[in-house]
Amino acid sequence: MLTATAGEAAPQAVCPTHPSREAVRTCVRCGGYVCSACERQEGQCPECTRQTALEVPDSRARALRAVVSLLITLGASFLSLLFHVGLLLMGEEGDEALEKVTAVVTTVGFLSGYGSRVYFLMWFHRVVRQLQAQGAGIGRTPGGAVWMWLIPFVNFVKPFTLMKDVAEKAGGARFAASLHLGLWWGVQLLFYAVDTVKRVLVKVVWKESGAPWDAACVLGIVMALVVVLLTLSYVRVVRELQARMDRRRAALEAGNEPVPEDEAVAA
């Protein structure tokens, strides 16, 4: 009987999947022989790689939480948009009750926006972790990928490249292109710009004299509109990418290895 030390194949050992090929090592998990074509991440055989990937919980529940929180933000932002338009049309002598309701709705949208960001990053962390376990890592740990969204200035560029990498690993270049991530990130940068302008106006320009009524209403309208567009783009990205992750998971559960759609078409 052929024997081998851990990680090395014995002389003349062959791959059980490809008997015509010589084994190059043993699987670090099960000890079975693997050839160069069967060797996967961290020296595992295809079956052990599949089992390792299935041990990582899927991201469906986190995707659902992210989408629900995003939809709450969307609803609050849309109402804020309508109420700010109403305040602008009525002028400074408008309904005081409407002004208070607008402030409440805007606050709800602000808080739900932060909540949706937390849920989104939790989902993103799980997706990166799943891909890593499937041998389709993006070159960063799940935690490291999340930090790229939080570091100032770095988060102007890096999240876009990370999301593009995730989309390509999950479904191939064609799928990544179908998500129109450039448009999604463009709206995100627009949000950053509008939010910065708002902060400067409130904390510097209008600090002493207060905000002019019309200008404050217009700023509220612009901010709410940008948030609506941004939230819609996030919902689409999460849904589409999660659907692709579900397909990969289904392939693993069926005993197959997940293959990006582009590669499957090419094959």
Coordinates of C-alpha atoms in Angstrom, one line a residue:
M1 CA 0.0 0.0 0.0
L2 CA 1.3 3.4 -0.9
T3 CA 1.9 5.8 2.0
A4 CA 2.9 9.4 2.1
T5 CA 3.8 12.0 4.7
A6 CA 1.2 14.7 5.3
G7 CA 0.9 17.0 2.3
E8 CA 3.2 14.9 0.1
A9 CA 2.2 12.2 -2.3
A10 CA 4.0 8.8 -2.3
P11 CA 5.9 7.8 -5.4
Q12 CA 3.7 6.5 -8.2
A13 CA 0.5 7.5 -6.3
V14 CA -2.3 8.5 -8.6
C15 CA -5.3 10.8 -8.2
P16 CA -8.5 8.9 -7.6
T17 CA -10.5 11.4 -9.7
H18 CA -8.0 11.3 -12.6
P19 CA -6.3 7.8 -12.5
S20 CA -4.1 8.8 -15.4
R21 CA -2.5 11.6 -13.5
E22 CA 0.1 11.3 -10.9
A23 CA -0.8 12.7 -7.4
V24 CA 1.2 15.7 -6.3
R25 CA 0.1 15.7 -2.6
T26 CA -2.4 14.5 -0.1
C27 CA -5.4 16.6 1.0
V28 CA -4.6 18.3 4.3
R29 CA -8.1 17.5 5.5
C30 CA -9.0 13.9 4.5
G31 CA -5.5 12.6 3.5
G32 CA -6.6 11.5 0.0
Y33 CA -4.4 11.9 -3.0
V34 CA -4.9 14.9 -5.4
C35 CA -3.3 15.8 -8.7
S36 CA -2.4 19.3 -9.7
A37 CA -5.8 19.7 -11.4
C38 CA -7.7 18.7 -8.2
E39 CA -5.7 20.6 -5.7
R40 CA -7.7 23.5 -4.2
Q41 CA -7.1 26.2 -1.7
E42 CA -4.9 25.4 1.3
G43 CA -4.0 22.0 -0.1
Q44 CA -7.5 20.5 0.0
C45 CA -9.2 18.2 -2.4
P46 CA -12.4 19.3 -4.2
E47 CA -14.7 17.5 -1.9
C48 CA -13.1 18.8 1.2
T49 CA -13.2 22.3 -0.2
R50 CA -16.9 21.9 -0.9
Q51 CA -17.5 20.7 2.7
T52 CA -15.4 23.6 4.1
A53 CA -17.5 26.0 2.0
L54 CA -20.8 24.5 3.3
E55 CA -19.6 25.0 6.9
V56 CA -19.8 28.7 6.4
P57 CA -23.4 29.9 7.0
D58 CA -25.1 31.4 3.9
S59 CA -25.8 35.1 3.6
R60 CA -29.5 35.0 2.8
A61 CA -30.7 36.1 6.3
R62 CA -28.3 39.0 6.4
A63 CA -29.3 40.0 2.8
L64 CA -32.9 40.0 3.9
R65 CA -32.1 42.2 6.9
A66 CA -30.1 44.6 4.7
V67 CA -32.9 44.9 2.1
V68 CA -35.6 45.4 4.7
S69 CA -33.6 48.2 6.5
L70 CA -32.8 49.7 3.1
L71 CA -36.5 49.7 2.2
I72 CA -37.3 51.5 5.5
T73 CA -34.7 54.1 4.6
L74 CA -36.2 54.4 1.2
G75 CA -39.7 54.9 2.5
A76 CA -38.6 57.5 5.1
S77 CA -36.5 59.4 2.5
F78 CA -39.3 59.4 0.0
L79 CA -41.7 60.9 2.5
S80 CA -39.1 63.4 3.5
L81 CA -38.8 64.4 -0.1
L82 CA -42.5 64.9 -0.4
F83 CA -42.8 66.9 2.8
H84 CA -39.9 69.2 1.9
V85 CA -41.5 69.9 -1.4
G86 CA -44.7 70.8 0.5
L87 CA -42.9 73.1 2.9
L88 CA -41.2 74.8 0.0
L89 CA -44.5 75.4 -1.8
M90 CA -46.2 76.7 1.3
G91 CA -43.4 79.1 2.3
E92 CA -42.4 80.2 5.8
E93 CA -46.0 80.7 6.8
G94 CA -46.8 77.0 6.1
D95 CA -48.2 74.4 8.3
E96 CA -46.2 74.1 11.6
A97 CA -47.5 70.5 12.0
L98 CA -46.1 69.6 8.6
E99 CA -42.8 71.0 9.5
K100 CA -42.6 68.9 12.7
V101 CA -43.7 65.8 10.8
T102 CA -41.0 66.5 8.2
A103 CA -38.4 66.7 10.9
V104 CA -39.5 63.4 12.5
V105 CA -39.5 61.6 9.1
T106 CA -36.1 63.0 8.3
T107 CA -34.7 61.8 11.6
V108 CA -36.2 58.3 11.1
G109 CA -34.6 58.2 7.6
F110 CA -31.3 59.3 9.1
L111 CA -31.3 56.6 11.8
S112 CA -32.5 53.9 9.5
G113 CA -29.8 54.9 7.1
Y114 CA -27.2 54.1 9.6
G115 CA -28.9 50.9 10.5
S116 CA -29.1 49.8 6.9
R117 CA -25.4 50.5 6.6
V118 CA -24.6 48.2 9.5
Y119 CA -26.8 45.4 8.1
F120 CA -25.2 45.9 4.6
L121 CA -21.7 45.6 6.0
M122 CA -22.7 42.5 7.9
W123 CA -24.0 41.0 4.7
F124 CA -20.9 42.0 2.8
H125 CA -18.7 40.4 5.4
R126 CA -20.6 37.1 5.1
V127 CA -20.4 37.2 1.3
V128 CA -16.6 37.7 1.3
R129 CA -16.3 34.9 3.9
Q130 CA -18.3 32.6 1.7
L131 CA -16.3 33.3 -1.4
Q132 CA -13.1 32.8 0.5
A133 CA -14.3 29.4 1.8
Q134 CA -15.2 28.5 -1.8
G135 CA -11.7 29.2 -3.1
A136 CA -12.8 32.5 -4.7
G137 CA -11.3 35.0 -2.3
I138 CA -10.8 38.6 -3.2
G139 CA -7.4 38.9 -1.6
R140 CA -8.6 40.4 1.7
T141 CA -10.1 38.9 4.8
P142 CA -13.8 39.5 5.5
G143 CA -12.9 41.9 8.3
G144 CA -10.3 43.7 6.2
A145 CA -12.8 44.2 3.4
V146 CA -15.4 45.7 5.8
W147 CA -12.8 48.1 7.2
M148 CA -12.2 49.5 3.7
W149 CA -15.8 51.0 3.9
L150 CA -15.0 52.8 7.2
I151 CA -11.5 54.3 6.7
P152 CA -11.8 58.0 5.6
F153 CA -10.6 58.8 2.1
V154 CA -9.9 55.1 1.4
N155 CA -13.7 54.6 1.4
F156 CA -14.0 56.9 -1.6
V157 CA -12.5 54.3 -3.9
K158 CA -11.8 51.0 -2.3
P159 CA -15.3 49.8 -1.6
F160 CA -16.1 50.1 -5.4
T161 CA -13.1 47.9 -6.3
L162 CA -13.9 45.4 -3.6
M163 CA -17.6 45.1 -4.7
K164 CA -16.4 44.7 -8.3
D165 CA -14.1 41.9 -7.3
V166 CA -16.8 40.2 -5.3
A167 CA -19.2 40.4 -8.2
E168 CA -16.7 39.0 -10.6
K169 CA -15.8 36.1 -8.2
A170 CA -19.4 35.4 -7.6
G171 CA -20.7 35.5 -11.2
G172 CA -18.0 36.4 -13.6
A173 CA -17.1 39.6 -15.5
R174 CA -20.3 39.7 -17.5
F175 CA -22.4 39.5 -14.3
A176 CA -20.3 42.2 -12.7
A177 CA -20.9 44.5 -15.7
S178 CA -24.6 43.9 -15.6
L179 CA -24.7 45.4 -12.1
H180 CA -23.6 48.8 -13.4
L181 CA -21.4 49.3 -10.3
G182 CA -20.0 52.4 -11.7
L183 CA -23.4 54.1 -11.6
W184 CA -24.0 52.7 -8.1
W185 CA -20.8 54.1 -6.8
G186 CA -21.3 57.4 -8.6
V187 CA -24.5 57.9 -6.7
Q188 CA -22.6 57.0 -3.5
L189 CA -20.0 59.7 -4.2
L190 CA -22.8 62.2 -5.0
F191 CA -24.2 61.5 -1.6
Y192 CA -20.9 62.1 0.0
A193 CA -20.6 65.5 -1.8
V194 CA -24.1 66.6 -0.9
D195 CA -23.7 65.6 2.7
T196 CA -20.4 67.5 2.9
V197 CA -22.1 70.6 1.4
K198 CA -24.9 70.3 3.9
R199 CA -22.5 70.0 6.9
V200 CA -20.6 73.1 5.7
L201 CA -23.8 75.2 5.3
V202 CA -25.3 74.2 8.6
K203 CA -22.1 74.4 10.7
V204 CA -20.4 77.3 9.0
V205 CA -22.4 79.5 6.7
W206 CA -25.7 79.3 8.5
K207 CA -24.3 79.0 12.0
E208 CA -25.0 82.6 13.1
S209 CA -27.9 83.8 11.0
G210 CA -29.8 80.5 10.6
A211 CA -30.7 78.8 7.3
P212 CA -32.9 80.7 4.8
W213 CA -36.3 78.9 4.5
D214 CA -36.1 78.3 0.7
A215 CA -32.5 77.2 0.8
A216 CA -33.1 74.8 3.7
C217 CA -36.1 73.3 1.9
V218 CA -34.2 72.9 -1.4
L219 CA -31.3 71.3 0.5
G220 CA -33.7 68.9 2.1
I221 CA -35.2 68.0 -1.2
V222 CA -31.8 67.4 -2.8
M223 CA -30.6 65.3 0.1
A224 CA -33.7 63.2 0.2
L225 CA -33.7 62.6 -3.6
V226 CA -30.0 61.5 -3.5
V227 CA -30.8 59.1 -0.6
V228 CA -33.7 57.6 -2.6
L229 CA -31.6 57.0 -5.6
L230 CA -28.7 55.6 -3.5
T231 CA -31.0 53.3 -1.5
L232 CA -32.6 51.9 -4.7
S233 CA -29.2 51.2 -6.2
Y234 CA -28.1 49.4 -3.0
V235 CA -31.2 47.3 -2.9
R236 CA -30.6 46.2 -6.5
V237 CA -27.0 45.3 -5.9
V238 CA -27.8 43.3 -2.8
R239 CA -30.6 41.4 -4.4
E240 CA -28.7 40.6 -7.6
L241 CA -25.5 39.6 -5.9
Q242 CA -27.3 37.5 -3.2
A243 CA -29.2 35.7 -6.0
R244 CA -25.9 34.7 -7.5
M245 CA -24.5 33.6 -4.1
D246 CA -27.7 31.5 -3.7
R247 CA -26.9 29.7 -7.0
R248 CA -23.3 29.0 -5.9
R249 CA -24.6 27.6 -2.6
A250 CA -27.1 25.4 -4.4
A251 CA -24.3 24.0 -6.6
L252 CA -22.3 23.2 -3.5
E253 CA -25.3 21.5 -1.8
A254 CA -25.9 19.5 -5.0
G255 CA -22.3 18.1 -4.8
N256 CA -20.8 20.4 -7.5
E257 CA -18.3 23.2 -7.5
P258 CA -19.7 26.7 -8.1
V259 CA -18.6 28.0 -11.5
P260 CA -19.1 31.7 -12.5
E261 CA -21.6 32.0 -15.3
D262 CA -19.0 33.5 -17.7
E263 CA -16.8 30.4 -17.2
A264 CA -19.8 28.0 -17.6
V265 CA -20.7 29.7 -20.9
A266 CA -17.1 29.5 -22.1
A267 CA -16.9 25.8 -21.2

